Amino acid sequence: MSFISYLINGISLGSVYAIIALGYTMVYGIAKMLNFAHGDVIMIGAYVVLTMMTGAGVNPLLAVLISMAACTILGMTIEKIAYKPLRNAASPLAVLITAIGVSYLLQNIALLVFGASAKSFTNIVNIPALTLAGGKLIITGTTIVTIFACIIIMLGLTLFVNKTKPGQAMQAVSEDRGAAQLMGINVNGTISLTFAIGSALAAIAGVLLCSAYPTLTPYTGAMPGIKAFVAAVFGGIGSIPGAMVGGILLGIIEIMGKAYISSQVADAIVFAVLIVVLLVKPTGLFGKNIQEKV
């Protein structure tokens, strides 16, 4: 039963990574940039929920909705102020360095506003635990909600991208930004929408992450954000199903590494997976080779 318990915990953690990775993969797939500040948006979202619940006494569900709205506005603001002026920059390093700068900016703002001390996050999931195998296997309500939330988000996002006009505009911008603009698609609006969706998902991921691991600091989103980026590359960055599969596999690898090898080297194992994937299949599990036109 221990193996099954570790497997379920790995799927739960991987589901959080998958939700975060969806934000990475959407932004990269459409805007062709890596938003390394995405992990810190997770942290901001968790702080908003905690502040709403403990400071204002807001209902948990309403607090999550407020957090999603706040993170959506934050993501769109970051894109407009920090990334949009660099969209046609000669070097992609300019956007990458800016993203790192935005990440440190959000961390330091959180330090000034909320302080450096760790805060205890209240678990907002009130679903009772599921007991199986005569009490030998217990699945917490947080685990159940996290796994189902990941599945619902992935399915909803896939339907949105494939069946709606904004989603089809995203696909067009991803294929050829110039041609999409000539066809009358609002490229700037489409990229802003992508950041909005990714940031709203980051708020959900922050709540689920802090519900499972109830400690919140200004650096809470840093490592999960990096691991989610690894998951996006693992699954094939730019692929929505790839982000989900990559996230879940990475979560399982991390939990199994902690359980059967050592908790001290679990992170090293995660990043070793990235190296192996890049060596064996650089495009990831679901990635496609893109031929450059000359």
PDB file of C-alpha atoms in Angstrom:
ATOM      1  CA  MET A   1       0.000   0.000   0.000  1.00  0.00           C
ATOM      2  CA  SER A   2       2.939   2.335   0.546  1.00  0.00           C
ATOM      3  CA  PHE A   3       3.762   2.324  -3.173  1.00  0.00           C
ATOM      4  CA  ILE A   4       0.157   3.161  -4.113  1.00  0.00           C
ATOM      5  CA  SER A   5       0.096   5.945  -1.518  1.00  0.00           C
ATOM      6  CA  TYR A   6       3.329   7.408  -2.913  1.00  0.00           C
ATOM      7  CA  LEU A   7       1.941   7.101  -6.442  1.00  0.00           C
ATOM      8  CA  ILE A   8      -1.239   8.990  -5.548  1.00  0.00           C
ATOM      9  CA  ASN A   9       0.773  11.703  -3.766  1.00  0.00           C
ATOM     10  CA  GLY A  10       2.996  11.941  -6.836  1.00  0.00           C
ATOM     11  CA  ILE A  11      -0.019  12.359  -9.122  1.00  0.00           C
ATOM     12  CA  SER A  12      -1.387  15.050  -6.786  1.00  0.00           C
ATOM     13  CA  LEU A  13       1.889  17.008  -6.728  1.00  0.00           C
ATOM     14  CA  GLY A  14       2.289  16.450 -10.461  1.00  0.00           C
ATOM     15  CA  SER A  15      -1.202  17.849 -11.036  1.00  0.00           C
ATOM     16  CA  VAL A  16      -0.114  21.118  -9.425  1.00  0.00           C
ATOM     17  CA  TYR A  17       3.003  21.169 -11.610  1.00  0.00           C
ATOM     18  CA  ALA A  18       0.785  20.466 -14.625  1.00  0.00           C
ATOM     19  CA  ILE A  19      -1.512  23.428 -13.902  1.00  0.00           C
ATOM     20  CA  ILE A  20       1.511  25.716 -13.549  1.00  0.00           C
ATOM     21  CA  ALA A  21       3.116  24.218 -16.663  1.00  0.00           C
ATOM     22  CA  LEU A  22      -0.011  25.030 -18.683  1.00  0.00           C
ATOM     23  CA  GLY A  23       0.739  28.710 -18.124  1.00  0.00           C
ATOM     24  CA  TYR A  24       4.322  28.266 -19.311  1.00  0.00           C
ATOM     25  CA  THR A  25       3.384  26.223 -22.353  1.00  0.00           C
ATOM     26  CA  MET A  26       0.599  28.574 -23.484  1.00  0.00           C
ATOM     27  CA  VAL A  27       2.763  31.688 -23.240  1.00  0.00           C
ATOM     28  CA  TYR A  28       5.668  30.019 -25.013  1.00  0.00           C
ATOM     29  CA  GLY A  29       3.465  28.432 -27.655  1.00  0.00           C
ATOM     30  CA  ILE A  30       1.812  31.728 -28.570  1.00  0.00           C
ATOM     31  CA  ALA A  31       4.200  34.542 -27.586  1.00  0.00           C
ATOM     32  CA  LYS A  32       7.394  32.464 -28.031  1.00  0.00           C
ATOM     33  CA  MET A  33       8.809  33.622 -24.698  1.00  0.00           C
ATOM     34  CA  LEU A  34       9.502  32.082 -21.293  1.00  0.00           C
ATOM     35  CA  ASN A  35       7.752  33.917 -18.468  1.00  0.00           C
ATOM     36  CA  PHE A  36       9.981  33.037 -15.514  1.00  0.00           C
ATOM     37  CA  ALA A  37       7.900  35.345 -13.302  1.00  0.00           C
ATOM     38  CA  HIS A  38       5.043  32.840 -13.575  1.00  0.00           C
ATOM     39  CA  GLY A  39       6.073  31.046 -10.378  1.00  0.00           C
ATOM     40  CA  ASP A  40       5.883  34.284  -8.401  1.00  0.00           C
ATOM     41  CA  VAL A  41       2.360  34.949  -9.665  1.00  0.00           C
ATOM     42  CA  ILE A  42       1.498  31.680  -7.888  1.00  0.00           C
ATOM     43  CA  MET A  43       2.869  33.116  -4.653  1.00  0.00           C
ATOM     44  CA  ILE A  44       0.926  36.371  -5.069  1.00  0.00           C
ATOM     45  CA  GLY A  45      -2.270  34.405  -5.697  1.00  0.00           C
ATOM     46  CA  ALA A  46      -1.794  32.400  -2.503  1.00  0.00           C
ATOM     47  CA  TYR A  47      -1.166  35.568  -0.478  1.00  0.00           C
ATOM     48  CA  VAL A  48      -4.341  37.143  -1.868  1.00  0.00           C
ATOM     49  CA  VAL A  49      -6.397  34.114  -0.789  1.00  0.00           C
ATOM     50  CA  LEU A  50      -4.792  34.078   2.677  1.00  0.00           C
ATOM     51  CA  THR A  51      -5.354  37.811   3.134  1.00  0.00           C
ATOM     52  CA  MET A  52      -8.976  37.613   2.003  1.00  0.00           C
ATOM     53  CA  MET A  53      -9.735  34.699   4.321  1.00  0.00           C
ATOM     54  CA  THR A  54      -7.859  35.764   7.461  1.00  0.00           C
ATOM     55  CA  GLY A  55      -7.956  39.546   7.114  1.00  0.00           C
ATOM     56  CA  ALA A  56     -11.364  40.127   5.549  1.00  0.00           C
ATOM     57  CA  GLY A  57     -13.173  36.930   6.572  1.00  0.00           C
ATOM     58  CA  VAL A  58     -14.147  36.176   2.983  1.00  0.00           C
ATOM     59  CA  ASN A  59     -15.639  32.811   2.004  1.00  0.00           C
ATOM     60  CA  PRO A  60     -12.877  30.459   0.659  1.00  0.00           C
ATOM     61  CA  LEU A  61     -14.497  30.048  -2.774  1.00  0.00           C
ATOM     62  CA  LEU A  62     -14.953  33.810  -3.148  1.00  0.00           C
ATOM     63  CA  ALA A  63     -11.364  34.312  -1.987  1.00  0.00           C
ATOM     64  CA  VAL A  64     -10.137  32.005  -4.765  1.00  0.00           C
ATOM     65  CA  LEU A  65     -12.192  33.902  -7.362  1.00  0.00           C
ATOM     66  CA  ILE A  66     -10.792  37.221  -6.113  1.00  0.00           C
ATOM     67  CA  SER A  67      -7.286  35.750  -6.297  1.00  0.00           C
ATOM     68  CA  MET A  68      -7.869  34.586  -9.879  1.00  0.00           C
ATOM     69  CA  ALA A  69      -9.081  38.077 -10.830  1.00  0.00           C
ATOM     70  CA  ALA A  70      -6.100  39.719  -9.105  1.00  0.00           C
ATOM     71  CA  CYS A  71      -3.601  37.384 -10.784  1.00  0.00           C
ATOM     72  CA  THR A  72      -5.291  37.904 -14.161  1.00  0.00           C
ATOM     73  CA  ILE A  73      -4.877  41.675 -13.834  1.00  0.00           C
ATOM     74  CA  LEU A  74      -1.305  41.196 -12.597  1.00  0.00           C
ATOM     75  CA  GLY A  75      -0.396  38.930 -15.517  1.00  0.00           C
ATOM     76  CA  MET A  76      -1.859  41.299 -18.108  1.00  0.00           C
ATOM     77  CA  THR A  77      -0.112  44.271 -16.472  1.00  0.00           C
ATOM     78  CA  ILE A  78       3.251  42.480 -16.488  1.00  0.00           C
ATOM     79  CA  GLU A  79       2.791  41.591 -20.153  1.00  0.00           C
ATOM     80  CA  LYS A  80       1.855  45.132 -21.143  1.00  0.00           C
ATOM     81  CA  ILE A  81       4.550  46.953 -19.162  1.00  0.00           C
ATOM     82  CA  ALA A  82       7.483  44.538 -19.184  1.00  0.00           C
ATOM     83  CA  TYR A  83       7.120  42.240 -22.197  1.00  0.00           C
ATOM     84  CA  LYS A  84       5.135  44.047 -24.880  1.00  0.00           C
ATOM     85  CA  PRO A  85       7.808  46.737 -25.518  1.00  0.00           C
ATOM     86  CA  LEU A  86      10.348  43.943 -26.075  1.00  0.00           C
ATOM     87  CA  ARG A  87       8.193  41.833 -28.386  1.00  0.00           C
ATOM     88  CA  ASN A  88      10.249  42.785 -31.417  1.00  0.00           C
ATOM     89  CA  ALA A  89      13.581  42.976 -29.601  1.00  0.00           C
ATOM     90  CA  ALA A  90      16.610  41.937 -31.628  1.00  0.00           C
ATOM     91  CA  SER A  91      17.760  39.469 -28.975  1.00  0.00           C
ATOM     92  CA  PRO A  92      15.482  37.029 -27.109  1.00  0.00           C
ATOM     93  CA  LEU A  93      17.819  37.441 -24.133  1.00  0.00           C
ATOM     94  CA  ALA A  94      16.263  40.853 -23.498  1.00  0.00           C
ATOM     95  CA  VAL A  95      12.884  39.258 -22.736  1.00  0.00           C
ATOM     96  CA  LEU A  96      14.475  36.477 -20.676  1.00  0.00           C
ATOM     97  CA  ILE A  97      16.438  38.907 -18.505  1.00  0.00           C
ATOM     98  CA  THR A  98      13.331  41.073 -18.094  1.00  0.00           C
ATOM     99  CA  ALA A  99      11.337  38.031 -16.955  1.00  0.00           C
ATOM    100  CA  ILE A 100      13.953  37.247 -14.311  1.00  0.00           C
ATOM    101  CA  GLY A 101      13.874  40.895 -13.210  1.00  0.00           C
ATOM    102  CA  VAL A 102      10.067  40.809 -12.883  1.00  0.00           C
ATOM    103  CA  SER A 103      10.381  37.639 -10.800  1.00  0.00           C
ATOM    104  CA  TYR A 104      12.730  39.316  -8.305  1.00  0.00           C
ATOM    105  CA  LEU A 105      10.531  42.417  -8.291  1.00  0.00           C
ATOM    106  CA  LEU A 106       7.453  40.403  -7.263  1.00  0.00           C
ATOM    107  CA  GLN A 107       9.424  38.575  -4.573  1.00  0.00           C
ATOM    108  CA  ASN A 108      10.703  41.818  -3.066  1.00  0.00           C
ATOM    109  CA  ILE A 109       7.269  43.444  -3.193  1.00  0.00           C
ATOM    110  CA  ALA A 110       5.917  40.434  -1.290  1.00  0.00           C
ATOM    111  CA  LEU A 111       8.751  40.785   1.236  1.00  0.00           C
ATOM    112  CA  LEU A 112       7.858  44.438   1.838  1.00  0.00           C
ATOM    113  CA  VAL A 113       4.097  43.866   2.039  1.00  0.00           C
ATOM    114  CA  PHE A 114       3.835  40.503   3.818  1.00  0.00           C
ATOM    115  CA  GLY A 115       7.226  40.170   5.534  1.00  0.00           C
ATOM    116  CA  ALA A 116       9.856  37.441   5.347  1.00  0.00           C
ATOM    117  CA  SER A 117       8.386  35.163   8.015  1.00  0.00           C
ATOM    118  CA  ALA A 118       6.559  32.025   6.914  1.00  0.00           C
ATOM    119  CA  LYS A 119       2.797  32.099   7.269  1.00  0.00           C
ATOM    120  CA  SER A 120       0.539  29.135   7.866  1.00  0.00           C
ATOM    121  CA  PHE A 121      -1.889  28.647   5.009  1.00  0.00           C
ATOM    122  CA  THR A 122      -5.405  27.512   5.850  1.00  0.00           C
ATOM    123  CA  ASN A 123      -6.529  24.458   3.909  1.00  0.00           C
ATOM    124  CA  ILE A 124      -9.648  25.553   2.041  1.00  0.00           C
ATOM    125  CA  VAL A 125     -10.639  22.035   0.936  1.00  0.00           C
ATOM    126  CA  ASN A 126     -13.271  20.660   3.305  1.00  0.00           C
ATOM    127  CA  ILE A 127     -13.925  17.398   1.474  1.00  0.00           C
ATOM    128  CA  PRO A 128     -13.471  14.378   3.786  1.00  0.00           C
ATOM    129  CA  ALA A 129     -10.645  11.957   3.130  1.00  0.00           C
ATOM    130  CA  LEU A 130     -11.316   8.737   1.212  1.00  0.00           C
ATOM    131  CA  THR A 131     -10.385   5.593   3.133  1.00  0.00           C
ATOM    132  CA  LEU A 132      -9.665   2.408   1.175  1.00  0.00           C
ATOM    133  CA  ALA A 133      -8.312  -1.099   1.822  1.00  0.00           C
ATOM    134  CA  GLY A 134      -9.617  -1.248   5.367  1.00  0.00           C
ATOM    135  CA  GLY A 135      -7.951   1.978   6.421  1.00  0.00           C
ATOM    136  CA  LYS A 136      -4.538   1.120   4.955  1.00  0.00           C
ATOM    137  CA  LEU A 137      -4.862   3.684   2.175  1.00  0.00           C
ATOM    138  CA  ILE A 138      -6.088   7.212   2.916  1.00  0.00           C
ATOM    139  CA  ILE A 139      -6.545   9.778   0.126  1.00  0.00           C
ATOM    140  CA  THR A 140      -6.993  13.307   1.443  1.00  0.00           C
ATOM    141  CA  GLY A 141      -9.667  15.651   0.175  1.00  0.00           C
ATOM    142  CA  THR A 142      -6.964  18.036  -1.058  1.00  0.00           C
ATOM    143  CA  THR A 143      -5.455  15.271  -3.190  1.00  0.00           C
ATOM    144  CA  ILE A 144      -8.835  14.405  -4.715  1.00  0.00           C
ATOM    145  CA  VAL A 145      -9.647  18.046  -5.515  1.00  0.00           C
ATOM    146  CA  THR A 146      -6.176  18.685  -6.962  1.00  0.00           C
ATOM    147  CA  ILE A 147      -6.311  15.721  -9.354  1.00  0.00           C
ATOM    148  CA  PHE A 148      -9.846  16.481 -10.532  1.00  0.00           C
ATOM    149  CA  ALA A 149      -9.051  20.195 -10.911  1.00  0.00           C
ATOM    150  CA  CYS A 150      -6.092  19.345 -13.146  1.00  0.00           C
ATOM    151  CA  ILE A 151      -8.207  17.081 -15.368  1.00  0.00           C
ATOM    152  CA  ILE A 152     -11.053  19.602 -15.645  1.00  0.00           C
ATOM    153  CA  ILE A 153      -8.689  22.495 -16.404  1.00  0.00           C
ATOM    154  CA  MET A 154      -6.834  20.517 -19.062  1.00  0.00           C
ATOM    155  CA  LEU A 155     -10.050  19.406 -20.775  1.00  0.00           C
ATOM    156  CA  GLY A 156     -11.577  22.872 -20.570  1.00  0.00           C
ATOM    157  CA  LEU A 157      -8.447  24.512 -21.942  1.00  0.00           C
ATOM    158  CA  THR A 158      -8.244  22.005 -24.795  1.00  0.00           C
ATOM    159  CA  LEU A 159     -11.877  22.654 -25.743  1.00  0.00           C
ATOM    160  CA  PHE A 160     -11.333  26.409 -25.486  1.00  0.00           C
ATOM    161  CA  VAL A 161      -8.306  26.367 -27.779  1.00  0.00           C
ATOM    162  CA  ASN A 162      -9.889  24.031 -30.358  1.00  0.00           C
ATOM    163  CA  LYS A 163     -13.544  25.099 -30.366  1.00  0.00           C
ATOM    164  CA  THR A 164     -13.692  28.859 -29.742  1.00  0.00           C
ATOM    165  CA  LYS A 165     -12.723  31.841 -31.887  1.00  0.00           C
ATOM    166  CA  PRO A 166     -10.243  33.237 -29.310  1.00  0.00           C
ATOM    167  CA  GLY A 167      -8.700  29.771 -29.092  1.00  0.00           C
ATOM    168  CA  GLN A 168      -8.389  29.505 -32.851  1.00  0.00           C
ATOM    169  CA  ALA A 169      -6.839  32.975 -32.876  1.00  0.00           C
ATOM    170  CA  MET A 170      -4.279  31.698 -30.384  1.00  0.00           C
ATOM    171  CA  GLN A 171      -3.443  28.802 -32.703  1.00  0.00           C
ATOM    172  CA  ALA A 172      -3.080  31.194 -35.638  1.00  0.00           C
ATOM    173  CA  VAL A 173      -0.765  33.530 -33.718  1.00  0.00           C
ATOM    174  CA  SER A 174       1.238  30.520 -32.586  1.00  0.00           C
ATOM    175  CA  GLU A 175       1.690  29.332 -36.177  1.00  0.00           C
ATOM    176  CA  ASP A 176       2.559  32.665 -37.792  1.00  0.00           C
ATOM    177  CA  ARG A 177       2.132  35.966 -35.968  1.00  0.00           C
ATOM    178  CA  GLY A 178       2.574  38.075 -39.104  1.00  0.00           C
ATOM    179  CA  ALA A 179       0.091  36.107 -41.187  1.00  0.00           C
ATOM    180  CA  ALA A 180      -2.430  36.134 -38.325  1.00  0.00           C
ATOM    181  CA  GLN A 181      -2.204  39.919 -38.150  1.00  0.00           C
ATOM    182  CA  LEU A 182      -2.768  40.192 -41.899  1.00  0.00           C
ATOM    183  CA  MET A 183      -5.909  38.066 -41.481  1.00  0.00           C
ATOM    184  CA  GLY A 184      -7.334  40.614 -39.059  1.00  0.00           C
ATOM    185  CA  ILE A 185      -6.492  38.868 -35.778  1.00  0.00           C
ATOM    186  CA  ASN A 186      -5.685  41.159 -32.856  1.00  0.00           C
ATOM    187  CA  VAL A 187      -2.260  39.757 -31.992  1.00  0.00           C
ATOM    188  CA  ASN A 188      -1.703  42.001 -28.956  1.00  0.00           C
ATOM    189  CA  GLY A 189      -5.122  41.143 -27.541  1.00  0.00           C
ATOM    190  CA  THR A 190      -4.546  37.426 -28.127  1.00  0.00           C
ATOM    191  CA  ILE A 191      -1.218  37.477 -26.303  1.00  0.00           C
ATOM    192  CA  SER A 192      -2.773  39.452 -23.424  1.00  0.00           C
ATOM    193  CA  LEU A 193      -5.562  36.861 -23.203  1.00  0.00           C
ATOM    194  CA  THR A 194      -2.939  34.126 -23.027  1.00  0.00           C
ATOM    195  CA  PHE A 195      -1.236  35.835 -20.093  1.00  0.00           C
ATOM    196  CA  ALA A 196      -4.612  36.348 -18.422  1.00  0.00           C
ATOM    197  CA  ILE A 197      -5.532  32.651 -18.645  1.00  0.00           C
ATOM    198  CA  GLY A 198      -2.079  31.502 -17.526  1.00  0.00           C
ATOM    199  CA  SER A 199      -2.108  33.867 -14.540  1.00  0.00           C
ATOM    200  CA  ALA A 200      -5.611  32.782 -13.471  1.00  0.00           C
ATOM    201  CA  LEU A 201      -4.408  29.171 -13.550  1.00  0.00           C
ATOM    202  CA  ALA A 202      -1.399  30.222 -11.464  1.00  0.00           C
ATOM    203  CA  ALA A 203      -3.771  31.467  -8.751  1.00  0.00           C
ATOM    204  CA  ILE A 204      -5.526  28.084  -8.664  1.00  0.00           C
ATOM    205  CA  ALA A 205      -2.177  26.277  -8.562  1.00  0.00           C
ATOM    206  CA  GLY A 206      -1.014  28.473  -5.672  1.00  0.00           C
ATOM    207  CA  VAL A 207      -4.096  27.638  -3.617  1.00  0.00           C
ATOM    208  CA  LEU A 208      -3.791  23.893  -4.279  1.00  0.00           C
ATOM    209  CA  LEU A 209      -0.044  23.886  -3.579  1.00  0.00           C
ATOM    210  CA  CYS A 210      -0.388  25.748  -0.283  1.00  0.00           C
ATOM    211  CA  SER A 211      -3.361  23.594   0.753  1.00  0.00           C
ATOM    212  CA  ALA A 212      -1.171  20.489   0.398  1.00  0.00           C
ATOM    213  CA  TYR A 213       1.975  22.124   1.834  1.00  0.00           C
ATOM    214  CA  PRO A 214       0.558  24.795   4.190  1.00  0.00           C
ATOM    215  CA  THR A 215       3.526  27.163   4.445  1.00  0.00           C
ATOM    216  CA  LEU A 216       3.632  30.438   2.538  1.00  0.00           C
ATOM    217  CA  THR A 217       6.650  32.727   2.052  1.00  0.00           C
ATOM    218  CA  PRO A 218       7.634  35.228  -0.669  1.00  0.00           C
ATOM    219  CA  TYR A 219       9.745  32.448  -2.209  1.00  0.00           C
ATOM    220  CA  THR A 220       7.032  29.775  -2.234  1.00  0.00           C
ATOM    221  CA  GLY A 221       6.477  29.918  -5.994  1.00  0.00           C
ATOM    222  CA  ALA A 222      10.130  29.944  -7.068  1.00  0.00           C
ATOM    223  CA  MET A 223      11.012  26.239  -7.012  1.00  0.00           C
ATOM    224  CA  PRO A 224       7.569  24.926  -8.087  1.00  0.00           C
ATOM    225  CA  GLY A 225       7.721  27.413 -10.970  1.00  0.00           C
ATOM    226  CA  ILE A 226      11.076  26.071 -12.125  1.00  0.00           C
ATOM    227  CA  LYS A 227       9.917  22.466 -11.768  1.00  0.00           C
ATOM    228  CA  ALA A 228       6.774  23.270 -13.754  1.00  0.00           C
ATOM    229  CA  PHE A 229       8.998  24.674 -16.490  1.00  0.00           C
ATOM    230  CA  VAL A 230      10.893  21.363 -16.448  1.00  0.00           C
ATOM    231  CA  ALA A 231       7.529  19.588 -16.725  1.00  0.00           C
ATOM    232  CA  ALA A 232       6.552  21.752 -19.709  1.00  0.00           C
ATOM    233  CA  VAL A 233       9.831  20.917 -21.464  1.00  0.00           C
ATOM    234  CA  PHE A 234       9.463  17.251 -20.495  1.00  0.00           C
ATOM    235  CA  GLY A 235       5.997  17.037 -22.038  1.00  0.00           C
ATOM    236  CA  GLY A 236       6.848  19.215 -25.029  1.00  0.00           C
ATOM    237  CA  ILE A 237       6.605  22.954 -24.424  1.00  0.00           C
ATOM    238  CA  GLY A 238       3.747  24.391 -26.438  1.00  0.00           C
ATOM    239  CA  SER A 239       1.597  21.258 -26.008  1.00  0.00           C
ATOM    240  CA  ILE A 240      -1.335  21.365 -23.558  1.00  0.00           C
ATOM    241  CA  PRO A 241      -1.576  17.547 -23.136  1.00  0.00           C
ATOM    242  CA  GLY A 242       2.218  17.486 -22.898  1.00  0.00           C
ATOM    243  CA  ALA A 243       2.163  19.937 -19.984  1.00  0.00           C
ATOM    244  CA  MET A 244      -0.285  17.718 -18.100  1.00  0.00           C
ATOM    245  CA  VAL A 245       1.566  14.460 -18.764  1.00  0.00           C
ATOM    246  CA  GLY A 246       4.948  16.052 -18.075  1.00  0.00           C
ATOM    247  CA  GLY A 247       3.740  17.565 -14.803  1.00  0.00           C
ATOM    248  CA  ILE A 248       2.214  14.335 -13.509  1.00  0.00           C
ATOM    249  CA  LEU A 249       5.268  12.263 -14.472  1.00  0.00           C
ATOM    250  CA  LEU A 250       7.570  14.776 -12.809  1.00  0.00           C
ATOM    251  CA  GLY A 251       5.492  14.742  -9.623  1.00  0.00           C
ATOM    252  CA  ILE A 252       5.611  10.946  -9.505  1.00  0.00           C
ATOM    253  CA  ILE A 253       9.384  10.945 -10.099  1.00  0.00           C
ATOM    254  CA  GLU A 254       9.911  13.485  -7.308  1.00  0.00           C
ATOM    255  CA  ILE A 255       7.788  11.668  -4.719  1.00  0.00           C
ATOM    256  CA  MET A 256       9.263   8.270  -5.597  1.00  0.00           C
ATOM    257  CA  GLY A 257      12.743   9.759  -5.413  1.00  0.00           C
ATOM    258  CA  LYS A 258      12.035  11.104  -1.927  1.00  0.00           C
ATOM    259  CA  ALA A 259      10.503   7.825  -0.789  1.00  0.00           C
ATOM    260  CA  TYR A 260      12.957   5.289  -2.199  1.00  0.00           C
ATOM    261  CA  ILE A 261      16.213   7.183  -2.732  1.00  0.00           C
ATOM    262  CA  SER A 262      16.649  10.334  -0.645  1.00  0.00           C
ATOM    263  CA  SER A 263      14.665  13.484  -0.015  1.00  0.00           C
ATOM    264  CA  GLN A 264      17.929  15.439  -0.270  1.00  0.00           C
ATOM    265  CA  VAL A 265      18.560  14.458  -3.888  1.00  0.00           C
ATOM    266  CA  ALA A 266      14.932  14.446  -5.095  1.00  0.00           C
ATOM    267  CA  ASP A 267      15.301  17.880  -6.708  1.00  0.00           C
ATOM    268  CA  ALA A 268      18.531  16.780  -8.382  1.00  0.00           C
ATOM    269  CA  ILE A 269      16.686  13.800  -9.847  1.00  0.00           C
ATOM    270  CA  VAL A 270      14.006  16.127 -11.256  1.00  0.00           C
ATOM    271  CA  PHE A 271      16.563  18.274 -13.056  1.00  0.00           C
ATOM    272  CA  ALA A 272      18.485  15.195 -14.200  1.00  0.00           C
ATOM    273  CA  VAL A 273      15.284  14.136 -15.960  1.00  0.00           C
ATOM    274  CA  LEU A 274      15.339  17.438 -17.851  1.00  0.00           C
ATOM    275  CA  ILE A 275      18.905  16.824 -18.997  1.00  0.00           C
ATOM    276  CA  VAL A 276      18.104  13.297 -20.163  1.00  0.00           C
ATOM    277  CA  VAL A 277      14.995  14.441 -22.047  1.00  0.00           C
ATOM    278  CA  LEU A 278      16.900  17.226 -23.793  1.00  0.00           C
ATOM    279  CA  LEU A 279      19.599  14.750 -24.824  1.00  0.00           C
ATOM    280  CA  VAL A 280      17.264  11.983 -26.012  1.00  0.00           C
ATOM    281  CA  LYS A 281      14.241  13.943 -27.304  1.00  0.00           C
ATOM    282  CA  PRO A 282      14.839  17.699 -27.273  1.00  0.00           C
ATOM    283  CA  THR A 283      11.255  18.490 -28.329  1.00  0.00           C
ATOM    284  CA  GLY A 284       9.773  16.597 -25.353  1.00  0.00           C
ATOM    285  CA  LEU A 285       7.247  13.762 -25.306  1.00  0.00           C
ATOM    286  CA  PHE A 286       4.543  15.603 -27.295  1.00  0.00           C
ATOM    287  CA  GLY A 287       6.670  18.278 -28.951  1.00  0.00           C
ATOM    288  CA  LYS A 288       7.004  18.682 -32.691  1.00  0.00           C
ATOM    289  CA  ASN A 289      10.038  19.529 -34.757  1.00  0.00           C
ATOM    290  CA  ILE A 290       9.646  22.991 -36.272  1.00  0.00           C
ATOM    291  CA  GLN A 291      11.392  23.662 -39.555  1.00  0.00           C
ATOM    292  CA  GLU A 292      12.721  27.156 -40.009  1.00  0.00           C
ATOM    293  CA  LYS A 293      11.824  28.861 -43.294  1.00  0.00           C
ATOM    294  CA  VAL A 294      14.675  30.620 -45.058  1.00  0.00           C
TER     295      VAL A 294
END
